[in-house]
Tab-separated table of C-alpha atoms in Angstrom:
chain	number	residue	atom	x	y	z
X	1	MET	CA	10.099	16.195	-0.838
X	2	PHE	CA	10.031	12.555	0.517
X	3	LEU	CA	11.158	13.437	3.840
X	4	THR	CA	8.126	15.846	4.581
X	5	ARG	CA	5.653	14.998	6.754
X	6	GLY	CA	2.426	16.688	6.908
X	7	VAL	CA	-0.836	17.312	4.975
X	8	PHE	CA	0.592	15.608	1.879
X	9	GLY	CA	3.957	14.001	3.561
X	10	ARG	CA	2.637	9.727	2.548
X	11	ARG	CA	0.745	10.875	0.338
X	12	LEU	CA	3.368	12.504	-2.208
X	13	PHE	CA	6.036	9.518	-1.190
X	14	SER	CA	3.467	7.286	-2.977
X	15	THR	CA	2.710	9.148	-5.783
X	16	ALA	CA	6.264	10.156	-6.131
X	17	ALA	CA	7.378	6.149	-5.659
X	18	ARG	CA	4.362	5.925	-8.302
X	19	SER	CA	5.233	7.651	-10.646
X	20	GLU	CA	8.763	6.785	-10.577
X	21	SER	CA	7.934	3.353	-11.337
X	22	SER	CA	6.062	3.427	-14.183
X	23	ALA	CA	8.822	6.200	-15.895
X	24	ALA	CA	10.850	3.106	-15.297
X	25	ALA	CA	8.370	0.399	-16.781
X	26	GLY	CA	8.108	2.750	-19.717
X	27	THR	CA	4.237	3.437	-19.475
X	28	VAL	CA	2.429	6.869	-19.418
X	29	ARG	CA	0.136	6.991	-16.097
X	30	THR	CA	-3.302	8.916	-17.419
X	31	THR	CA	-6.069	10.360	-14.715
X	32	ALA	CA	-7.294	6.620	-12.955
X	33	HIS	CA	-10.856	5.708	-12.663
X	34	ASN	CA	-12.935	7.101	-9.295
X	35	PRO	CA	-15.723	4.036	-9.682
X	36	LEU	CA	-18.333	7.163	-8.155
X	37	GLU	CA	-18.304	8.314	-10.986
X	38	GLU	CA	-20.678	5.656	-12.021
X	39	PHE	CA	-23.317	7.582	-10.021
X	40	PHE	CA	-23.242	11.280	-11.572
X	41	GLU	CA	-24.246	11.171	-14.883
X	42	ALA	CA	-21.645	13.153	-17.923
X	43	ASP	CA	-22.424	16.139	-19.507
X	44	ARG	CA	-24.275	15.475	-22.345
X	45	ARG	CA	-25.718	19.145	-24.073
X	46	ASN	CA	-23.960	20.131	-26.248
X	47	PRO	CA	-23.925	24.136	-25.487
X	48	GLU	CA	-24.210	25.141	-28.967
X	49	GLU	CA	-27.453	23.096	-29.611
X	50	GLU	CA	-30.337	24.428	-28.150
X	51	LYS	CA	-32.776	21.586	-28.831
X	52	PRO	CA	-33.143	19.539	-25.449
X	53	LEU	CA	-32.790	16.054	-24.990
X	54	VAL	CA	-34.742	12.904	-25.751
X	55	TYR	CA	-34.301	9.898	-23.393
X	56	GLY	CA	-35.641	7.131	-24.676
X	57	ARG	CA	-38.553	4.678	-23.768
X	58	SER	CA	-39.166	2.314	-21.289
X	59	TRP	CA	-38.941	-0.906	-22.572
X	60	LYS	CA	-42.437	-3.331	-22.819
X	61	ALA	CA	-43.186	-6.484	-22.108
X	62	SER	CA	-43.660	-8.472	-25.012
X	63	GLU	CA	-39.523	-7.324	-26.306
X	64	LEU	CA	-38.534	-8.526	-22.881
X	65	ARG	CA	-39.853	-11.891	-23.013
X	66	LEU	CA	-38.097	-12.357	-26.148
X	67	LYS	CA	-35.245	-12.145	-23.758
X	68	SER	CA	-33.138	-14.579	-22.832
X	69	TRP	CA	-31.558	-15.008	-18.366
X	70	ASP	CA	-29.156	-13.773	-19.483
X	71	ASP	CA	-29.924	-11.466	-20.915
X	72	LEU	CA	-32.534	-9.470	-18.361
X	73	GLN	CA	-30.400	-10.025	-15.975
X	74	LYS	CA	-27.821	-8.185	-17.268
X	75	LEU	CA	-30.580	-5.745	-18.291
X	76	TRP	CA	-31.608	-5.263	-14.669
X	77	TYR	CA	-28.183	-4.440	-13.842
X	78	VAL	CA	-27.799	-1.820	-16.000
X	79	LEU	CA	-31.632	-0.205	-15.121
X	80	LEU	CA	-30.268	-0.377	-11.169
X	81	LYS	CA	-26.867	1.465	-12.053
X	82	GLU	CA	-29.300	4.297	-14.379
X	83	LYS	CA	-31.631	4.490	-10.940
X	84	ASN	CA	-29.617	4.451	-8.137
X	85	MET	CA	-27.239	7.710	-10.726
X	86	LEU	CA	-30.803	9.444	-11.441
X	87	MET	CA	-31.396	9.760	-8.381
X	88	THR	CA	-28.212	10.088	-6.536
X	89	GLN	CA	-28.001	13.222	-8.691
X	90	ARG	CA	-31.666	14.014	-7.557
X	91	GLN	CA	-30.728	14.188	-4.747
X	92	MET	CA	-28.028	15.588	-4.752
X	93	LEU	CA	-29.581	18.791	-7.174
X	94	HIS	CA	-32.342	19.030	-4.804
X	95	ALA	CA	-29.526	19.166	-1.614
X	96	GLN	CA	-28.667	23.466	-3.904
X	97	ASN	CA	-32.126	23.418	-4.448
X	98	LEU	CA	-31.947	22.602	-8.026
X	99	ARG	CA	-34.545	21.874	-10.553
X	100	PHE	CA	-34.397	17.770	-11.854
X	101	PRO	CA	-33.742	17.892	-15.250
X	102	ASN	CA	-35.983	15.019	-17.361
X	103	PRO	CA	-37.971	14.457	-14.238
X	104	GLU	CA	-39.737	11.549	-16.189
X	105	ARG	CA	-36.709	8.883	-16.860
X	106	LEU	CA	-36.667	7.519	-13.369
X	107	PRO	CA	-40.231	6.398	-14.069
X	108	LYS	CA	-39.244	4.366	-17.297
X	109	VAL	CA	-36.607	2.758	-15.798
X	110	ARG	CA	-38.456	1.911	-12.478
X	111	LYS	CA	-41.085	0.682	-14.856
X	112	SER	CA	-39.000	-1.408	-16.685
X	113	MET	CA	-37.076	-3.479	-14.035
X	114	CYS	CA	-40.943	-3.697	-12.679
X	115	ARG	CA	-41.522	-5.416	-16.382
X	116	ILE	CA	-39.054	-7.571	-16.083
X	117	LYS	CA	-39.797	-8.887	-12.380
X	118	HIS	CA	-43.012	-9.626	-14.085
X	119	VAL	CA	-42.232	-10.995	-16.930
X	120	LEU	CA	-40.161	-13.344	-14.516
X	121	THR	CA	-42.693	-14.592	-12.796
X	122	GLU	CA	-44.078	-15.245	-15.668
X	123	ARG	CA	-41.701	-17.876	-17.166
X	124	ALA	CA	-41.473	-19.103	-13.195
X	125	ILE	CA	-45.129	-19.839	-13.383
X	126	GLU	CA	-44.678	-21.776	-16.226
X	127	ASP	CA	-42.800	-23.722	-15.237
X	128	PRO	CA	-44.112	-27.615	-14.739
X	129	ASP	CA	-41.389	-27.972	-11.545
X	130	PRO	CA	-42.589	-27.070	-8.480
X	131	ARG	CA	-39.186	-27.094	-6.534
X	132	ARG	CA	-38.202	-25.094	-9.477
X	133	THR	CA	-40.627	-22.641	-9.784
X	134	ALA	CA	-40.816	-21.452	-5.972
X	135	GLU	CA	-36.400	-21.228	-6.080
X	136	MET	CA	-37.153	-19.207	-9.225
X	137	LYS	CA	-40.036	-16.136	-7.114
X	138	GLY	CA	-37.933	-16.827	-4.332
X	139	MET	CA	-34.562	-14.823	-6.870
X	140	ILE	CA	-37.702	-12.701	-8.560
X	141	ASN	CA	-38.413	-11.038	-5.733
X	142	ALA	CA	-35.293	-10.481	-4.203
X	143	LEU	CA	-34.481	-8.600	-6.895
């Protein structure tokens, strides 16, 4: 098995070596996490239920004003990841001539992202230091 060169030659050798080293260490290796899986939504629908899934609403600006800078930054990246996942799913289904389920989710994510930018811009304008204001506006526009 180790001497075979073909399509699987190197892959089998590396897999066998990895499994031997993990067996020697006494650990059990489960399936590896593929980072590209984050661009696809896991099937959340229960086959026995007939009800459609209901997704949440977009964030209100009044709610976002209560958040700290760090919380808004984390929320921005969560929304960006969600937007990328939805757009990937929409493109994949469009290529297969299938209907995109729950198309109203994407505008909710976009609206929340715009509101985060708005709240951050409000905070930048309120800052008395003009240099800091310009720096914050530059960071916000880079988002």
